[in-house]
Coordinates of C-alpha atoms in Angstrom, one line a residue:
Chain A
M1 CA 83.9 144.0 172.0
G2 CA 87.6 144.7 171.3
A3 CA 89.2 148.2 171.7
K4 CA 89.8 148.5 168.0
A5 CA 86.6 147.6 166.2
Y6 CA 86.6 146.4 162.6
L7 CA 83.4 148.0 161.5
T8 CA 82.2 151.1 163.3
F9 CA 79.0 153.1 163.1
E10 CA 79.3 156.5 164.6
Q11 CA 76.1 158.5 165.1
V12 CA 74.7 157.3 161.8
G13 CA 71.4 159.0 160.9
M14 CA 69.4 158.9 157.7
S15 CA 66.6 161.2 156.5
F16 CA 64.8 160.9 153.2
R17 CA 63.6 164.2 151.8
R18 CA 60.7 164.5 149.4
G19 CA 60.0 168.1 148.6
T20 CA 59.7 169.9 151.9
L21 CA 58.8 166.8 153.7
A22 CA 61.7 165.0 155.4
T23 CA 61.3 161.6 157.0
E24 CA 63.9 160.6 159.5
V25 CA 64.4 156.8 159.1
L26 CA 67.5 156.3 161.3
R27 CA 68.9 158.3 164.2
D28 CA 72.1 158.0 166.2
V29 CA 73.0 154.5 165.3
D30 CA 76.2 153.6 167.2
L31 CA 77.6 150.1 166.8
K32 CA 81.0 148.3 166.8
I33 CA 81.5 145.0 165.1
D34 CA 84.6 143.0 165.5
E35 CA 86.5 141.0 162.8
G36 CA 85.0 137.6 162.3
E37 CA 81.8 138.4 164.2
Y38 CA 78.4 137.4 163.0
V39 CA 75.9 140.2 163.8
S40 CA 72.2 140.1 163.0
I41 CA 70.0 143.2 162.8
I42 CA 66.4 142.4 163.7
G43 CA 63.4 144.6 163.9
H44 CA 59.9 145.1 162.5
S45 CA 59.5 146.0 158.9
G46 CA 59.9 149.7 158.2
C47 CA 62.5 150.1 161.0
G48 CA 65.2 151.0 158.6
K49 CA 67.3 147.9 158.9
S50 CA 67.7 147.6 155.1
T51 CA 68.6 151.3 155.0
L52 CA 71.3 150.7 157.5
L53 CA 72.7 147.8 155.5
N54 CA 72.6 149.9 152.3
I55 CA 74.6 152.6 154.1
V56 CA 77.3 150.1 155.0
G57 CA 77.2 148.8 151.5
G58 CA 77.7 152.3 150.2
L59 CA 74.5 152.2 148.1
L60 CA 73.1 155.0 150.3
K61 CA 74.9 157.9 151.9
S62 CA 74.0 158.6 155.5
T63 CA 72.8 162.1 156.2
T64 CA 74.6 162.3 159.5
G65 CA 77.4 160.3 161.1
E66 CA 79.8 158.0 159.4
V67 CA 80.6 154.3 159.0
F68 CA 84.2 153.2 159.2
L69 CA 85.6 149.9 158.0
E70 CA 89.2 149.4 159.3
G71 CA 89.3 153.0 160.1
Q72 CA 88.4 154.1 156.5
V73 CA 85.2 156.1 155.9
V74 CA 82.7 154.1 153.8
D75 CA 81.3 156.4 151.1
A76 CA 80.9 154.3 148.0
P77 CA 79.9 150.7 147.1
G78 CA 82.7 148.3 146.8
P79 CA 83.6 144.6 146.7
D80 CA 85.1 144.8 150.2
R81 CA 81.5 145.0 151.4
A82 CA 79.8 142.4 149.2
I83 CA 76.1 142.2 149.5
V84 CA 73.8 139.1 149.3
F85 CA 70.5 140.6 148.1
Q86 CA 67.2 139.4 149.3
N87 CA 66.0 138.7 145.8
H88 CA 69.3 137.2 144.8
S89 CA 69.8 139.7 141.9
L90 CA 71.5 137.3 139.6
L91 CA 71.9 138.4 136.0
P92 CA 69.5 136.2 134.0
W93 CA 71.5 136.2 130.8
L94 CA 74.6 134.8 132.5
T95 CA 75.1 131.2 133.8
V96 CA 75.6 130.4 137.4
Y97 CA 79.3 130.3 136.7
G98 CA 79.1 133.6 134.7
N99 CA 77.4 135.4 137.5
V100 CA 80.2 134.6 139.9
R101 CA 82.9 135.0 137.2
I102 CA 81.8 138.6 136.3
A103 CA 82.5 139.7 139.9
V104 CA 85.8 137.7 140.1
D105 CA 87.0 139.2 136.8
K106 CA 86.3 142.7 138.0
V107 CA 87.7 142.3 141.5
F108 CA 90.7 140.1 140.8
G109 CA 91.2 140.9 137.1
R110 CA 94.7 142.3 137.8
S111 CA 95.9 140.2 140.7
K112 CA 94.9 136.7 139.4
S113 CA 95.5 134.9 136.1
A114 CA 92.5 133.6 134.1
S115 CA 93.0 130.1 135.3
E116 CA 93.4 131.2 138.9
R117 CA 90.1 133.1 138.6
H118 CA 88.5 130.0 137.1
D119 CA 89.6 127.9 140.1
W120 CA 88.6 130.6 142.5
V121 CA 85.0 130.7 141.0
M122 CA 84.8 126.9 141.1
H123 CA 86.0 126.8 144.7
K124 CA 83.3 129.3 145.8
L125 CA 80.6 127.4 143.8
D126 CA 81.8 124.2 145.5
L127 CA 81.5 125.9 148.9
V128 CA 77.8 126.5 148.3
Q129 CA 77.3 123.1 146.6
M130 CA 76.5 124.6 143.3
A131 CA 79.6 123.5 141.3
Q132 CA 77.6 120.8 139.4
H133 CA 75.0 123.4 138.3
K134 CA 77.6 125.9 137.0
D135 CA 76.3 125.9 133.4
K136 CA 72.6 126.5 134.3
R137 CA 70.9 129.9 134.0
P138 CA 69.1 131.5 136.9
H139 CA 65.7 130.7 135.5
E140 CA 66.6 127.0 135.5
I141 CA 67.4 126.7 139.2
S142 CA 65.3 126.9 142.4
G143 CA 65.1 129.9 144.7
G144 CA 67.3 128.3 147.2
M145 CA 69.9 127.6 144.6
K146 CA 69.8 131.1 143.3
Q147 CA 70.5 132.4 146.8
R148 CA 73.4 130.0 147.1
V149 CA 74.9 131.5 143.9
G150 CA 74.3 135.0 145.3
I151 CA 76.2 133.9 148.4
A152 CA 79.0 132.4 146.3
R153 CA 79.2 135.6 144.3
A154 CA 79.5 137.7 147.4
L155 CA 82.1 135.4 149.0
A156 CA 84.1 135.3 145.7
M157 CA 84.8 139.0 146.1
Q158 CA 86.6 138.1 149.4
P159 CA 84.9 140.9 151.2
K160 CA 86.0 142.3 154.5
V161 CA 82.4 142.3 155.6
L162 CA 79.7 140.1 154.1
L163 CA 76.4 142.0 154.1
M164 CA 73.2 139.9 153.9
D165 CA 69.8 141.6 153.3
E166 CA 67.2 139.1 154.5
P167 CA 69.0 136.4 152.5
F168 CA 66.5 133.7 153.3
G169 CA 63.4 135.8 153.5
A170 CA 62.0 134.6 150.1
L171 CA 62.6 130.9 150.8
D172 CA 60.4 128.1 152.2
A173 CA 61.2 126.9 155.7
L174 CA 63.0 123.7 154.7
T175 CA 65.2 125.4 152.1
R176 CA 65.9 128.2 154.6
A177 CA 67.1 125.7 157.3
H178 CA 69.3 124.0 154.8
L179 CA 70.8 127.3 153.7
Q180 CA 71.3 128.5 157.2
D181 CA 73.3 125.4 157.9
S182 CA 75.4 126.1 154.8
V183 CA 76.0 129.7 156.0
M184 CA 77.1 128.4 159.4
D185 CA 79.5 126.0 157.8
I186 CA 81.0 128.7 155.6
H187 CA 81.3 131.1 158.5
A188 CA 83.1 128.4 160.5
K189 CA 85.5 127.7 157.6
L190 CA 86.2 131.2 156.4
G191 CA 85.6 133.3 159.6
N192 CA 84.0 136.2 157.7
T193 CA 82.7 139.2 159.4
V194 CA 78.9 139.1 158.7
M195 CA 76.2 141.6 159.1
M196 CA 72.8 140.1 158.4
I197 CA 69.4 141.7 158.3
T198 CA 66.6 139.4 159.3
H199 CA 63.1 139.4 160.7
D200 CA 63.2 135.8 161.9
V201 CA 63.9 135.4 165.6
D202 CA 65.1 131.8 165.4
E203 CA 67.4 132.6 162.5
A204 CA 68.9 135.4 164.4
V205 CA 69.6 133.4 167.5
L206 CA 70.9 130.3 165.6
L207 CA 73.4 132.2 163.4
S208 CA 74.5 135.2 165.4
D209 CA 77.2 136.1 167.9
R210 CA 75.2 139.2 168.7
I211 CA 71.7 140.4 167.8
V212 CA 71.1 144.1 167.3
M213 CA 67.5 144.9 168.0
M214 CA 66.1 148.0 166.3
T215 CA 63.3 150.2 167.7
N216 CA 60.4 151.1 165.4
G217 CA 60.6 153.8 162.9
P218 CA 60.4 156.6 162.1
S219 CA 63.7 157.7 163.7
A220 CA 64.6 154.1 164.5
T221 CA 67.7 153.4 166.5
I222 CA 69.4 150.5 168.3
G223 CA 67.2 149.5 171.2
D224 CA 69.3 146.7 172.6
V225 CA 72.1 144.4 171.8
L226 CA 72.0 140.8 172.9
A227 CA 75.1 138.6 173.0
V228 CA 74.3 134.9 172.1
G229 CA 76.4 132.8 174.4
L230 CA 76.0 129.5 172.4
P231 CA 79.2 127.6 171.6
R232 CA 79.9 126.8 168.0
P233 CA 79.4 124.6 166.0
R234 CA 75.7 124.9 166.7
R235 CA 73.2 122.2 165.8
R236 CA 69.7 123.2 165.4
L237 CA 68.3 119.9 166.8
E238 CA 70.2 120.2 170.0
L239 CA 69.4 123.9 170.4
A240 CA 65.7 123.3 170.5
T241 CA 66.0 122.4 174.2
D242 CA 69.1 124.4 175.1
A243 CA 68.5 126.8 178.0
E244 CA 70.7 129.6 176.5
Y245 CA 68.9 129.3 173.2
T246 CA 65.5 129.6 174.9
R247 CA 66.7 132.5 176.9
C248 CA 68.0 134.4 173.9
R249 CA 64.9 133.6 171.9
A250 CA 62.7 134.8 174.7
A251 CA 64.7 138.0 175.1
V252 CA 64.4 138.9 171.4
M253 CA 60.7 138.0 171.4
E254 CA 60.2 140.2 174.5
F255 CA 61.9 143.1 172.8
L256 CA 60.0 142.8 169.6
Y257 CA 56.5 141.9 170.8
A258 CA 56.3 143.5 174.3
R259 CA 58.6 146.5 174.5
H260 CA 58.6 147.5 170.8
K261 CA 55.3 146.2 169.5
L262 CA 54.5 147.6 166.1
P263 CA 52.0 150.3 166.9
S264 CA 48.4 149.7 165.6
R265 CA 49.6 148.1 162.3
A266 CA 49.5 144.3 162.0
A267 CA 53.1 143.0 161.6
Chain B
M1 CA 68.2 89.8 144.1
P2 CA 70.0 86.7 142.8
S3 CA 67.4 85.9 140.2
V4 CA 67.9 89.3 138.5
A5 CA 71.7 88.8 138.5
Q6 CA 71.3 85.4 136.9
A7 CA 68.7 86.7 134.5
L8 CA 70.9 89.6 133.4
K9 CA 73.9 87.5 132.7
P10 CA 72.7 85.4 129.8
A11 CA 71.0 88.4 128.3
A12 CA 74.2 90.3 128.3
T13 CA 76.4 87.6 126.9
E14 CA 73.9 86.0 124.5
P15 CA 71.5 88.7 123.4
D16 CA 69.9 86.3 120.8
T17 CA 68.7 83.7 123.2
P18 CA 65.0 82.8 122.8
A19 CA 62.5 84.5 125.0
S20 CA 62.6 83.4 128.6
A21 CA 61.9 84.8 132.1
A22 CA 65.4 86.2 132.0
E23 CA 64.7 88.6 129.1
I24 CA 61.6 90.0 130.7
V25 CA 63.7 91.2 133.6
A26 CA 66.3 92.7 131.3
L27 CA 63.8 94.6 129.1
P28 CA 63.6 97.9 131.0
I29 CA 67.3 98.5 130.4
K30 CA 66.7 98.6 126.7
K31 CA 66.1 102.0 125.1
P32 CA 62.4 102.8 124.4
S33 CA 61.2 101.8 121.0
L34 CA 61.0 104.3 118.2
A35 CA 57.2 104.6 118.6
E36 CA 57.6 105.2 122.4
R37 CA 60.2 107.9 121.8
Y38 CA 58.6 109.7 118.9
G39 CA 54.9 108.9 119.6
P40 CA 54.3 111.8 121.9
M41 CA 56.3 114.2 119.7
L42 CA 54.2 113.2 116.7
R43 CA 51.0 113.5 118.6
D44 CA 52.0 117.0 119.7
L45 CA 53.0 117.9 116.2
S46 CA 49.8 116.6 114.6
S47 CA 47.7 118.4 117.3
R48 CA 49.3 121.6 116.1
I49 CA 49.1 121.0 112.4
V50 CA 45.7 119.3 112.0
P51 CA 43.5 122.3 113.1
P52 CA 45.1 124.9 110.7
V53 CA 45.0 122.4 107.8
I54 CA 41.3 121.7 108.4
V55 CA 40.5 125.4 108.7
L56 CA 42.5 126.2 105.6
A57 CA 40.6 123.5 103.7
L58 CA 37.3 124.9 104.8
V59 CA 38.3 128.4 103.7
L60 CA 39.4 127.2 100.3
L61 CA 36.2 125.2 99.9
V62 CA 33.9 128.2 100.7
W63 CA 36.0 130.4 98.4
E64 CA 35.7 127.8 95.6
M65 CA 32.0 127.6 96.0
L66 CA 31.5 131.4 96.2
C67 CA 33.6 132.1 93.1
S68 CA 32.7 129.2 90.9
Q69 CA 29.3 130.7 90.1
A70 CA 28.8 132.4 86.8
G71 CA 29.6 136.1 86.9
A72 CA 32.0 135.8 89.8
R73 CA 34.5 138.7 89.7
L74 CA 37.3 136.9 91.5
P75 CA 38.8 133.5 90.4
P76 CA 38.2 130.5 92.6
P77 CA 41.4 128.8 94.0
S78 CA 41.3 126.0 91.4
K79 CA 41.4 128.7 88.7
V80 CA 44.2 130.6 90.5
V81 CA 46.4 127.5 90.6
K82 CA 45.6 126.7 87.0
D83 CA 46.4 130.2 85.7
T84 CA 49.6 130.6 87.7
W85 CA 50.9 127.1 87.6
D86 CA 53.9 128.1 85.5
F87 CA 54.6 131.0 87.8
I88 CA 54.4 128.8 90.9
I89 CA 56.5 125.9 89.8
D90 CA 59.3 128.0 88.3
P91 CA 60.2 130.8 90.6
F92 CA 63.6 131.3 89.1
Y93 CA 62.9 132.2 85.4
D94 CA 64.3 135.5 84.1
N95 CA 63.1 136.8 80.8
G96 CA 64.8 140.2 81.3
G97 CA 63.2 143.5 82.4
I98 CA 60.6 142.9 85.1
D99 CA 59.4 139.6 83.6
K100 CA 61.1 137.5 86.3
G101 CA 60.1 134.6 88.6
A102 CA 58.6 135.1 92.1
F103 CA 62.0 134.4 93.7
W104 CA 63.7 137.4 92.0
H105 CA 60.8 139.8 92.9
I106 CA 60.8 138.7 96.6
A107 CA 64.6 138.7 96.7
K108 CA 64.7 142.3 95.5
S109 CA 62.1 143.4 98.0
L110 CA 63.9 141.5 100.8
S111 CA 67.2 143.1 99.9
R112 CA 65.6 146.6 100.2
V113 CA 64.1 145.6 103.5
A114 CA 67.4 144.2 104.7
I115 CA 69.3 147.4 104.0
G116 CA 66.7 149.8 105.3
F117 CA 65.9 147.6 108.4
T118 CA 69.5 147.1 109.3
L119 CA 70.1 150.8 109.2
A120 CA 67.0 151.4 111.3
A121 CA 68.1 148.7 113.8
I122 CA 71.6 150.3 114.2
V123 CA 70.4 153.9 114.5
G124 CA 67.3 152.9 116.4
I125 CA 69.2 151.0 119.1
A126 CA 71.7 153.8 119.4
L127 CA 69.1 156.5 119.8
G128 CA 67.0 154.3 122.1
V129 CA 70.0 153.8 124.4
L130 CA 70.7 157.5 124.4
I131 CA 67.0 158.4 125.2
G132 CA 66.9 155.7 127.9
Q133 CA 69.9 156.9 129.7
S134 CA 69.6 160.6 129.4
T135 CA 66.5 162.3 130.8
W136 CA 67.4 165.4 128.9
A137 CA 67.6 163.6 125.6
M138 CA 64.3 161.9 126.4
R139 CA 62.5 165.1 127.1
G140 CA 63.9 166.7 124.0
L141 CA 63.4 163.9 121.5
D142 CA 60.4 162.0 122.7
P143 CA 57.7 164.5 121.7
I144 CA 59.3 164.8 118.2
F145 CA 59.4 161.0 117.9
Q146 CA 55.8 160.6 119.1
V147 CA 54.7 162.9 116.3
L148 CA 56.9 161.5 113.6
R149 CA 56.0 157.9 114.2
T150 CA 52.4 158.5 113.3
I151 CA 53.2 159.6 109.8
P152 CA 52.2 156.8 107.3
P153 CA 55.2 155.2 105.5
L154 CA 54.1 156.3 102.0
A155 CA 53.7 160.0 103.1
W156 CA 57.5 160.0 103.3
L157 CA 58.0 158.7 99.8
P158 CA 57.6 162.0 97.8
L159 CA 59.9 163.8 100.2
S160 CA 62.6 161.1 100.0
L161 CA 62.2 161.1 96.2
A162 CA 62.8 164.8 96.2
G163 CA 65.8 164.4 98.4
F164 CA 67.4 161.3 96.8
R165 CA 66.2 161.8 93.2
D166 CA 66.4 158.1 92.8
A167 CA 63.9 155.3 93.4
Q168 CA 66.2 152.8 95.1
P169 CA 67.5 154.9 98.0
S170 CA 64.0 156.4 98.4
A171 CA 62.4 153.0 99.0
I172 CA 65.2 152.1 101.4
F173 CA 64.6 155.4 103.3
V174 CA 60.9 154.6 103.6
I175 CA 61.8 151.3 105.1
F176 CA 64.2 153.0 107.5
I177 CA 61.8 155.7 108.6
T178 CA 59.0 153.2 109.0
S179 CA 60.8 150.6 111.1
I180 CA 63.0 152.8 113.3
W181 CA 60.3 154.1 115.7
P182 CA 59.4 150.9 117.5
V183 CA 63.1 150.1 117.8
I184 CA 63.8 153.5 119.4
I185 CA 60.9 153.4 121.7
N186 CA 61.3 149.8 122.9
T187 CA 65.0 150.1 123.4
S188 CA 64.6 153.3 125.5
V189 CA 61.9 151.6 127.6
G190 CA 64.2 148.6 128.1
V191 CA 67.1 150.8 129.2
R192 CA 64.9 152.8 131.6
N193 CA 63.5 149.5 133.0
I194 CA 66.9 148.0 134.0
P195 CA 66.1 146.7 137.5
Q196 CA 67.7 148.6 140.4
D197 CA 69.1 145.2 141.5
Y198 CA 71.4 145.0 138.5
R199 CA 72.5 148.5 139.1
N200 CA 73.3 147.6 142.7
V201 CA 75.3 144.5 141.7
A202 CA 77.2 146.7 139.2
A203 CA 77.9 149.3 141.9
V204 CA 79.2 146.7 144.4
I205 CA 81.6 145.1 141.9
R206 CA 82.4 148.6 140.6
L207 CA 81.7 148.3 136.9
S208 CA 82.9 151.3 134.9
W209 CA 80.4 153.2 132.7
Y210 CA 81.8 151.3 129.6
E211 CA 81.6 147.9 131.3
F212 CA 78.1 148.6 132.6
F213 CA 77.0 149.4 129.1
W214 CA 78.3 146.2 127.6
K215 CA 77.7 143.8 130.5
I216 CA 74.4 145.1 132.0
T217 CA 72.6 147.6 129.7
L218 CA 72.8 145.7 126.4
P219 CA 72.0 142.2 127.7
A220 CA 69.3 143.5 130.0
T221 CA 67.7 145.4 127.1
V222 CA 67.9 142.6 124.5
P223 CA 64.4 141.3 125.1
Y224 CA 63.0 144.8 124.6
I225 CA 65.2 145.5 121.6
F226 CA 63.9 142.4 119.9
T227 CA 60.3 143.3 120.6
G228 CA 61.0 146.5 118.8
L229 CA 62.8 144.8 116.0
R230 CA 59.9 142.4 115.5
I231 CA 57.4 145.2 115.2
G232 CA 59.8 147.1 113.0
V233 CA 60.4 144.2 110.5
G234 CA 56.7 143.7 110.2
L235 CA 56.1 147.4 109.5
S236 CA 58.9 147.5 107.0
W237 CA 57.5 144.6 105.1
L238 CA 54.1 146.4 105.0
A239 CA 55.8 149.5 103.7
I240 CA 58.0 148.0 101.0
V241 CA 55.1 146.5 99.1
A242 CA 53.3 149.8 99.0
A243 CA 56.4 151.8 98.2
E244 CA 57.4 149.4 95.3
M245 CA 53.9 149.9 93.8
L246 CA 54.8 153.5 93.4
I247 CA 58.5 153.4 92.4
G248 CA 58.2 150.5 89.9
G249 CA 61.0 148.1 88.8
V250 CA 61.6 144.6 90.1
G251 CA 60.0 143.8 93.4
I252 CA 56.9 142.0 94.7
G253 CA 55.0 145.3 95.2
F254 CA 55.3 146.4 91.6
F255 CA 54.7 142.8 90.5
I256 CA 51.2 143.2 92.0
W257 CA 50.6 146.5 90.5
D258 CA 51.8 145.3 87.1
A259 CA 49.5 142.2 87.4
W260 CA 46.5 144.5 88.2
N261 CA 47.3 146.7 85.2
S262 CA 47.3 143.5 83.0
S263 CA 44.2 142.1 84.7
R264 CA 46.1 139.0 85.9
I265 CA 44.0 138.6 89.1
S266 CA 45.3 135.1 89.8
D267 CA 48.9 136.4 89.9
I268 CA 47.9 139.0 92.5
I269 CA 46.4 136.3 94.7
V270 CA 49.6 134.1 94.5
A271 CA 51.7 137.2 95.2
L272 CA 49.6 138.0 98.3
V273 CA 50.1 134.5 99.6
Y274 CA 53.9 134.8 99.1
I275 CA 54.0 138.2 100.8
G276 CA 52.1 136.8 103.8
L277 CA 54.4 133.8 104.1
V278 CA 57.5 135.9 103.8
G279 CA 56.3 138.4 106.4
F280 CA 55.5 135.5 108.7
L281 CA 59.0 134.0 108.2
L282 CA 60.6 137.4 108.8
D283 CA 58.7 137.7 112.1
R284 CA 59.7 134.2 113.2
L285 CA 63.3 134.8 112.1
I286 CA 63.7 137.9 114.3
A287 CA 61.9 136.1 117.2
A288 CA 64.2 133.1 116.9
L289 CA 67.2 135.4 116.8
G290 CA 66.0 137.2 119.9
H291 CA 65.5 133.9 121.6
V292 CA 69.1 132.9 120.9
V293 CA 70.7 136.2 121.7
S294 CA 68.9 136.6 125.0
H295 CA 69.6 133.0 126.0
G296 CA 66.0 132.1 126.2
T297 CA 64.9 135.0 128.4
S298 CA 63.0 136.7 125.6
V299 CA 59.7 135.2 124.5
S300 CA 59.7 133.7 121.0

């Protein structure tokens, strides 16, 4: 962790109030993420990890504490914190190209010419291997392809932080592996700062520089942070027998299933 | 595969060579024959057309048998066609007054529907968007609409005659007031049901209110709007026939009333068939339009 962190959480807490009943979801979340770092947030469902991501994204306002990006307080949504949504959230009436273009037009409408914006969109679609499907509509492509477009749209905003909310959660195992490899490639090429929510231990270890493990809600907070000391580029086949991989995997499993087992409910 | 290469060569350079082993190899490259390409399409088409044709034939047969007996009050289909043959084959005649061909009556009715329904669509979508976006407007207007929409179309006619003092605008107003409710209600439901996901996307890319309306609200609501428009156009076609019976003049509604007064029962039956077909086409037209406008996301 460097002295001047890129993305900083300071005492972030979140309570939802319904009538007189207040539920504290998050309490005292402190975290520093460096530029270019890939950080995963892992925890059982209901631990407020999506809430945390929505606070960074500006879709929710924390009740206590602040999030700083490059020293600036985060208090509204914006393209510098692009989000890849779990359910892709593509606009069904636009083509693959149109879905990326609408974001590019809005973010770079003033700074780039129309042809530059077109090239920019095509470059991002190329990056996620969707350029040849640019004229299809979301209902004509598979779930994995939709998520690729969602990633292209987020990348096209050239965000300071890429936020991913269980981006591969709704995909089958093979598609997920394929997409994870794509994300690793893109991260290697572009060096984005990434914050990813996941509930998949292997995914977290494979992709992350650090894994942030959340305790169970209510009043969830960061239980432990694990640095993954695996060199990049990482290859999933070689990792299967790697000692560091096994150690990290075991540490996360130990945290999730022994120290912070979901009480009484089945996970 | 050297044999394939050899086989393809003569077939390509001399397509007219007599049948040989070579041509058998080359065959799959050829396009499928006409029968292969259109066979399944024809079969699909016939499987859709044959059942209604058979049922229609049975209905006509039963009708013919029931109404051919002595003392039957309604004419059998054979008599209907015989009585109205001139009317059916020449829909464009115009002898002045209201003695016109079917085309002119239907065109007049359709023009009234077109004006009233277009106004209803514009005002209905605007009000629907307002109600969908503003909780206050919804709470204020929704109860009033829920009461007004149950008023039968013809009940509005005397009031609109009193207001406009003219048959033509009164008929159009009846169309308008009949077809606007489903448009308003469906549009407002559509606006209220815009998924949170789309709102999140719009928030992240920071769409302004104006951009959100044009780029998210309208396209996301289009399937709902067209559901409302389809119900509306059906209702307006129901209302125009009834309204025209009362206001008179050219129009398919008054044509039926006039035929009844002159005991031309066969004309009434032909007019009913025409009304049904036009109503069906109107519904299909709006559905097809919705399908195109919503890029296939709305059901047709």
